[in-house]
PDB file of C-alpha atoms in Angstrom:
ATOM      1  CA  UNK A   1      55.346  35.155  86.930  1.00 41.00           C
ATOM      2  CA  UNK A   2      53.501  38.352  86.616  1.00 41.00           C
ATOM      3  CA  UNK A   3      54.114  41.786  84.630  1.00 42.00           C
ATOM      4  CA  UNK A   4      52.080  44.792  84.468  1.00 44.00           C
ATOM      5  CA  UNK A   5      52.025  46.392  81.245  1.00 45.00           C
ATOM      6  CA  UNK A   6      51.700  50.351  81.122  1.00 41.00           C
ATOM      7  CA  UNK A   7      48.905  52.304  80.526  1.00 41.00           C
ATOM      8  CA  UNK A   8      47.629  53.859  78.022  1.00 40.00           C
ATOM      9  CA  UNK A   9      45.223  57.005  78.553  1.00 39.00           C
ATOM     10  CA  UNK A  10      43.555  59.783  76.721  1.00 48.00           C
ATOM     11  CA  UNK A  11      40.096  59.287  75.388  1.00 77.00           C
ATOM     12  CA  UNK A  12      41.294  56.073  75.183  1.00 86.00           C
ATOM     13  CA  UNK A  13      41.160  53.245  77.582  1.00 91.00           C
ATOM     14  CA  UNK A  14      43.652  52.870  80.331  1.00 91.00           C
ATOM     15  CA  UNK A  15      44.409  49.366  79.442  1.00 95.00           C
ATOM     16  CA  UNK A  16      46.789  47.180  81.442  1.00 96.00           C
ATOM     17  CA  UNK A  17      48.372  43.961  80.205  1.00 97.00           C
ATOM     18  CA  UNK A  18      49.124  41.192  82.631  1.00 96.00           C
ATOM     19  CA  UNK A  19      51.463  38.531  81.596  1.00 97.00           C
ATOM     20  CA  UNK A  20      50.631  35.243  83.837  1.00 97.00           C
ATOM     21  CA  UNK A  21      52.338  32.563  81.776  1.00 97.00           C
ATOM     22  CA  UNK A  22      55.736  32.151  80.615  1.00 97.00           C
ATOM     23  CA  UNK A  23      55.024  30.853  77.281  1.00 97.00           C
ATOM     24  CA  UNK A  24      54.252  34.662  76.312  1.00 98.00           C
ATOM     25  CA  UNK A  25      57.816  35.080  76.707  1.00 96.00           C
ATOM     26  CA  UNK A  26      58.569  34.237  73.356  1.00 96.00           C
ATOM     27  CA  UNK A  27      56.629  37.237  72.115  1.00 96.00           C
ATOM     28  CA  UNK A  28      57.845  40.131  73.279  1.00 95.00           C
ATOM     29  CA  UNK A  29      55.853  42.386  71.222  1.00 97.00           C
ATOM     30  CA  UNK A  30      52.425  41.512  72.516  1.00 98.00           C
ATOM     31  CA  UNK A  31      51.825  44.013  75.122  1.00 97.00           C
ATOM     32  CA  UNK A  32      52.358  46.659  72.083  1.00 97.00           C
ATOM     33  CA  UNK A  33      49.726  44.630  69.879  1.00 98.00           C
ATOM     34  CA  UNK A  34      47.396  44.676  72.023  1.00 98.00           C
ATOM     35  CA  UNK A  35      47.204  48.663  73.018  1.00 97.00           C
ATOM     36  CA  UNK A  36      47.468  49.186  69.422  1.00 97.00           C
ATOM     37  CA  UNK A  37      44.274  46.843  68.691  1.00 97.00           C
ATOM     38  CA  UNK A  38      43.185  48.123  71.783  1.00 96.00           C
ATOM     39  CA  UNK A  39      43.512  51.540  71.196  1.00 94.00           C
ATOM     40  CA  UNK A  40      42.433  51.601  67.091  1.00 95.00           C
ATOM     41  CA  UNK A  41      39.479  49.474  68.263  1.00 95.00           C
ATOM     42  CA  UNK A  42      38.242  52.488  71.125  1.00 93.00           C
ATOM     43  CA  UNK A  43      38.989  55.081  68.287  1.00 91.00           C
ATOM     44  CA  UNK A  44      36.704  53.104  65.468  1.00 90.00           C
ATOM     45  CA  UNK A  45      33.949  52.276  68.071  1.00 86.00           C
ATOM     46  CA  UNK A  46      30.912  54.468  68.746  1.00 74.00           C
ATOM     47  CA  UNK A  47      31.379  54.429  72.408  1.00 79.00           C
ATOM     48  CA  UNK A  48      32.536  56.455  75.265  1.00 81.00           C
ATOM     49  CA  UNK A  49      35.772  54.140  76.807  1.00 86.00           C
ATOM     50  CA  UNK A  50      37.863  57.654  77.621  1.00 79.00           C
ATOM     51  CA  UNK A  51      39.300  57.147  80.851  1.00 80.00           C
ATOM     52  CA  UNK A  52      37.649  53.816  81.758  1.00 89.00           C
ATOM     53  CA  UNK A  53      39.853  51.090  82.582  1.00 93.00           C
ATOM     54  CA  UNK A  54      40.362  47.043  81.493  1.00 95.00           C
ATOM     55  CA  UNK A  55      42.723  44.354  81.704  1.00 97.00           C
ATOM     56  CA  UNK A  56      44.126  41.856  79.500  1.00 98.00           C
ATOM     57  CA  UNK A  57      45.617  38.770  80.642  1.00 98.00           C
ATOM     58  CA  UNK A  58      47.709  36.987  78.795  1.00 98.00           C
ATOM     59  CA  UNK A  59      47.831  33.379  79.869  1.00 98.00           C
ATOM     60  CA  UNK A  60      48.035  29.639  78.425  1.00 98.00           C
ATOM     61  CA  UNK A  61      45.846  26.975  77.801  1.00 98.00           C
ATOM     62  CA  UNK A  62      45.413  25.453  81.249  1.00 98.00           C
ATOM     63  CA  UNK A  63      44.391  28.860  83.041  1.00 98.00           C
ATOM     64  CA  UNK A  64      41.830  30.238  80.127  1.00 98.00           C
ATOM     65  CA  UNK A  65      40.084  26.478  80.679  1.00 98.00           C
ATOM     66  CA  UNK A  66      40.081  26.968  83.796  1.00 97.00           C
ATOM     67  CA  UNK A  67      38.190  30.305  83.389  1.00 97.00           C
ATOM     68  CA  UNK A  68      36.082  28.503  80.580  1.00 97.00           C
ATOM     69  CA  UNK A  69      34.718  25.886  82.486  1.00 97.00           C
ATOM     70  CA  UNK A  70      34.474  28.072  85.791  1.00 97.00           C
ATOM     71  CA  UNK A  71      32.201  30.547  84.005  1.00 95.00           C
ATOM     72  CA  UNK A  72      31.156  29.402  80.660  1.00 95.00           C
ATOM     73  CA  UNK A  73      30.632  25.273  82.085  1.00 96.00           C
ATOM     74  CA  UNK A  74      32.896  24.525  79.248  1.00 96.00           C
ATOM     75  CA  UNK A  75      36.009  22.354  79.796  1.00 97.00           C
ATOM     76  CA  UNK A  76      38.324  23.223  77.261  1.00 97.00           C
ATOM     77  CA  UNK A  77      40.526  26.148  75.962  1.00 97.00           C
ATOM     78  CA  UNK A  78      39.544  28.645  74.078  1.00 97.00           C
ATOM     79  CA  UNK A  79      41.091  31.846  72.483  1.00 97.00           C
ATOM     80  CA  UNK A  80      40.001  34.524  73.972  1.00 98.00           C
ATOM     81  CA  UNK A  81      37.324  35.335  76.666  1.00 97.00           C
ATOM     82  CA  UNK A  82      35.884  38.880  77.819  1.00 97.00           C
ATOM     83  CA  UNK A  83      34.164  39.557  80.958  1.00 96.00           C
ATOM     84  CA  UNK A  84      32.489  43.197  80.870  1.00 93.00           C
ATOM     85  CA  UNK A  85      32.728  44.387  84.200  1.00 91.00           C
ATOM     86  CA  UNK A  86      29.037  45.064  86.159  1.00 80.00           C
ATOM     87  CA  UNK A  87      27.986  48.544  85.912  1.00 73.00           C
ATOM     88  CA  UNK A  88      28.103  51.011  88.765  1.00 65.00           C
ATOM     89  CA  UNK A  89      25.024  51.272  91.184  1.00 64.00           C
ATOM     90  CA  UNK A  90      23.538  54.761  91.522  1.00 66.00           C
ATOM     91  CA  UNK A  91      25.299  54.725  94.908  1.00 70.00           C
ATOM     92  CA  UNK A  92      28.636  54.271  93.748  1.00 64.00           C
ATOM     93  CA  UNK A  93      31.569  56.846  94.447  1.00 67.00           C
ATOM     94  CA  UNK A  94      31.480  59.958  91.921  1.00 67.00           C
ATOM     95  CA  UNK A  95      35.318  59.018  91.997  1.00 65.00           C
ATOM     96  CA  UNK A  96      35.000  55.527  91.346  1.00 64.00           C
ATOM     97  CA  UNK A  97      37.395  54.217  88.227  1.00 72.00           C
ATOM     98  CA  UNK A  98      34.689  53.392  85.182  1.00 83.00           C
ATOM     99  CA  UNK A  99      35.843  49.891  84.483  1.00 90.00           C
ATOM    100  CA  UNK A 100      34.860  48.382  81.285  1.00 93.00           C
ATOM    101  CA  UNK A 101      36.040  44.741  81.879  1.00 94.00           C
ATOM    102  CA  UNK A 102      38.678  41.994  81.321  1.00 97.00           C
ATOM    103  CA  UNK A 103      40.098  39.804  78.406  1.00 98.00           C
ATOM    104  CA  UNK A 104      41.777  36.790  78.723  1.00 98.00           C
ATOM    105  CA  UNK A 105      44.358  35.525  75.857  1.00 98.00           C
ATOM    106  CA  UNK A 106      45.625  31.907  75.654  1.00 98.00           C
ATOM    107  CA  UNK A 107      48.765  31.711  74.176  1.00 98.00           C
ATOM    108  CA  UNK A 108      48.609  28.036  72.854  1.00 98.00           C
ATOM    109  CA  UNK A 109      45.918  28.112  71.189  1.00 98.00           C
ATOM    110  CA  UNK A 110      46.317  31.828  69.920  1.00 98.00           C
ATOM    111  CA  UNK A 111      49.230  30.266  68.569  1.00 98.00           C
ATOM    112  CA  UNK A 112      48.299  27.148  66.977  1.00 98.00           C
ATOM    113  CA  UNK A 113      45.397  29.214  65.104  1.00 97.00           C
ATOM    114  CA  UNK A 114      48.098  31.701  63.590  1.00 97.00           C
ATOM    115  CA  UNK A 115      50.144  28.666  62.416  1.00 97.00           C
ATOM    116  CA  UNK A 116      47.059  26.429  61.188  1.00 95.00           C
ATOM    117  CA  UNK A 117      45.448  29.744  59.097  1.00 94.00           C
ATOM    118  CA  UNK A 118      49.005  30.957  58.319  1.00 94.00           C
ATOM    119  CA  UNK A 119      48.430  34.489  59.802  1.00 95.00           C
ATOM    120  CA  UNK A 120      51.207  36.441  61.407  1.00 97.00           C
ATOM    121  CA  UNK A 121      51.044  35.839  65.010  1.00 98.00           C
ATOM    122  CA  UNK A 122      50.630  39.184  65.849  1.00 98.00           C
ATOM    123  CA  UNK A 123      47.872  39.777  63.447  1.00 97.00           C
ATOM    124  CA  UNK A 124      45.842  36.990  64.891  1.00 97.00           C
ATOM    125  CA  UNK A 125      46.407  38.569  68.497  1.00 98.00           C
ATOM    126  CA  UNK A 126      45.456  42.113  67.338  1.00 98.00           C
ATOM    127  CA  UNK A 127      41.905  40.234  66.004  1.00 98.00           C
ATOM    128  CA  UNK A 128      41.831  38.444  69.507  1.00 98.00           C
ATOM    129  CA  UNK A 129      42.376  41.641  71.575  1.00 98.00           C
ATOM    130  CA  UNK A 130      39.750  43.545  69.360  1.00 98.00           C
ATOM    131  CA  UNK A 131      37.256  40.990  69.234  1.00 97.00           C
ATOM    132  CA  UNK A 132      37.333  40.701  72.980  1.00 97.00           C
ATOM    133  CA  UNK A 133      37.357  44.858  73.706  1.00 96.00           C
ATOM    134  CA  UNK A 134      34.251  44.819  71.606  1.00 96.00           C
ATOM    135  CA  UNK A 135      32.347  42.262  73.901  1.00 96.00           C
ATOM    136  CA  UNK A 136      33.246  44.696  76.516  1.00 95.00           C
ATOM    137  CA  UNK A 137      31.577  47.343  74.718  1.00 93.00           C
ATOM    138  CA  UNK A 138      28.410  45.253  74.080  1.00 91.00           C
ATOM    139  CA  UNK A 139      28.848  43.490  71.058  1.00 93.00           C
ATOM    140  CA  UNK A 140      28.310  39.921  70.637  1.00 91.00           C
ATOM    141  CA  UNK A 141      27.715  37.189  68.165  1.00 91.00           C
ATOM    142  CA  UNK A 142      24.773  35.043  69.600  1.00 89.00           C
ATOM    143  CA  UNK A 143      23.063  35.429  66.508  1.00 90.00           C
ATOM    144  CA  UNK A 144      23.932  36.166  62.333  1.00 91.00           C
ATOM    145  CA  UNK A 145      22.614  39.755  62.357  1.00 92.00           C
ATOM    146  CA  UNK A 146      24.798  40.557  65.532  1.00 90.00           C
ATOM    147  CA  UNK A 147      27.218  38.246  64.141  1.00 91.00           C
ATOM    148  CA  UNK A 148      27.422  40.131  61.270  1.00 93.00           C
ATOM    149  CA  UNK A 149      27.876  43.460  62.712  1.00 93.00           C
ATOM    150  CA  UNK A 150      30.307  42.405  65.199  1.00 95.00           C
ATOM    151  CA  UNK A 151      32.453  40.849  62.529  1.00 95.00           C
ATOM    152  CA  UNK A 152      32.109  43.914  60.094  1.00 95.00           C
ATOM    153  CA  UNK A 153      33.554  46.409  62.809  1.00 95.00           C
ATOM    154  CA  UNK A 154      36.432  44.061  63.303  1.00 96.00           C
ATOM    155  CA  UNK A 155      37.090  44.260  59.593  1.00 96.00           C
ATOM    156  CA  UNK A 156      37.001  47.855  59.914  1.00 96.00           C
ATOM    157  CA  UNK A 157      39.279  48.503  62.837  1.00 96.00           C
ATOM    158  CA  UNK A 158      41.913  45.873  61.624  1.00 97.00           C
ATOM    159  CA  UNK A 159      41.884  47.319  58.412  1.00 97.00           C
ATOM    160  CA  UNK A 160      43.021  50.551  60.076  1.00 95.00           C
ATOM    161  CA  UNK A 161      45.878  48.532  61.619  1.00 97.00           C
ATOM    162  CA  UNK A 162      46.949  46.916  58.256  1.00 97.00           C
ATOM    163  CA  UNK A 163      45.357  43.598  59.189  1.00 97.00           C
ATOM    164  CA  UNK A 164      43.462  41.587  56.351  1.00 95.00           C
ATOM    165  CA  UNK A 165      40.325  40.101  56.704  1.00 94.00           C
ATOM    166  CA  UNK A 166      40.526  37.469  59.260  1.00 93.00           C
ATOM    167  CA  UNK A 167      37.161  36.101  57.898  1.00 90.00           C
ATOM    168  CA  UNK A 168      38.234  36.185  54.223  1.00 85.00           C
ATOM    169  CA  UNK A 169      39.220  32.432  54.169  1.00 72.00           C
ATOM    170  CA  UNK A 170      36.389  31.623  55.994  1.00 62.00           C
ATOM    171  CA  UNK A 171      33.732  33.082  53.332  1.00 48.00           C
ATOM    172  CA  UNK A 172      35.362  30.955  50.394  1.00 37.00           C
ATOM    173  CA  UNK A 173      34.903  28.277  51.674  1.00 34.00           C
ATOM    174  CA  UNK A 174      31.369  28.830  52.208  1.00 33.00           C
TER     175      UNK A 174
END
């Protein structure tokens, strides 16, 4: 099964959602989380994303491990993954859409994180779907100061959504 979600465009994104699993069935909302994480996250963001174009997948457990172990060498699911997409060469097409990348959503274990933290499902999937635009962007976690930044931006932009901190629990128990 496959749907294509609409896009979204402006000085936004044109972001399409592509439903591979069934299991996503049972949320019918997603598609509109995600362009609004999507879309709050290009706002909040210093970069330039007007116009340029990504895709999120949603899928289940088996096909995001699939895609973990074929490109990360880890075999297991995960979340969320982001692949930014390679930048044009200099002799690339002046018309030539500016993609920015693709995200990848497992519904499983999006799922089973929601129920274990006791987070709305659809706040845990707006976290997911920003987290993962920002890797496209060029953020990353690989080490505490970028960790820290990363994490602080995502407070930001789901704070603009209505979202509370998804790290709150997390620092208690520190």
């Amino acid at each position: 099964m496959q749907t294509a979600g609409t896009l979204v465009s402006s000085a936004l994104p044109l972001t399409e959602v592509l439903v591979v699993a069934e299991c996503w069935q049972t949320e019918p909302e997603a598609e509109a989380v995600i362009h609004r994480a999507i879309n709050a996250a290009a706002e909040f963001a210093d970069a330039d994303v007007g116009e340029a174009e990504l895709a999120v997948m949603l899928t289940d457990d088996s096909g995001i491990r699939t895609l973990n172990s074929n490109w990360r060498g880890i075999d297991k699911p995960t979340n969320v993954l982001s692949f930014p997409a390679l930048q044009p060469t200099a002799d690339a097409p002046a018309d030539a859409p500016r993609m920015l990348g693709d995200i990848a959503i497992a519904y499983e274990t999006t799922r089973k994180e929601a129920d274990e933290e006791e987070k709305p499902f659809d706040h845990h999937l707006s976290h997911l779907a920003v987290h993962g635009f920002l890797h496209l962007i060029g953020y990353d976690h690989e080490n505490d100061d970028d960790a820290e930044t990363m994490e602080s931006l995502e407070r930001e932009i789901l704070a603009q959504l209505g979202i509370p901190d998804p790290y709150a629990d997390r620092e208690r128990m520190d």
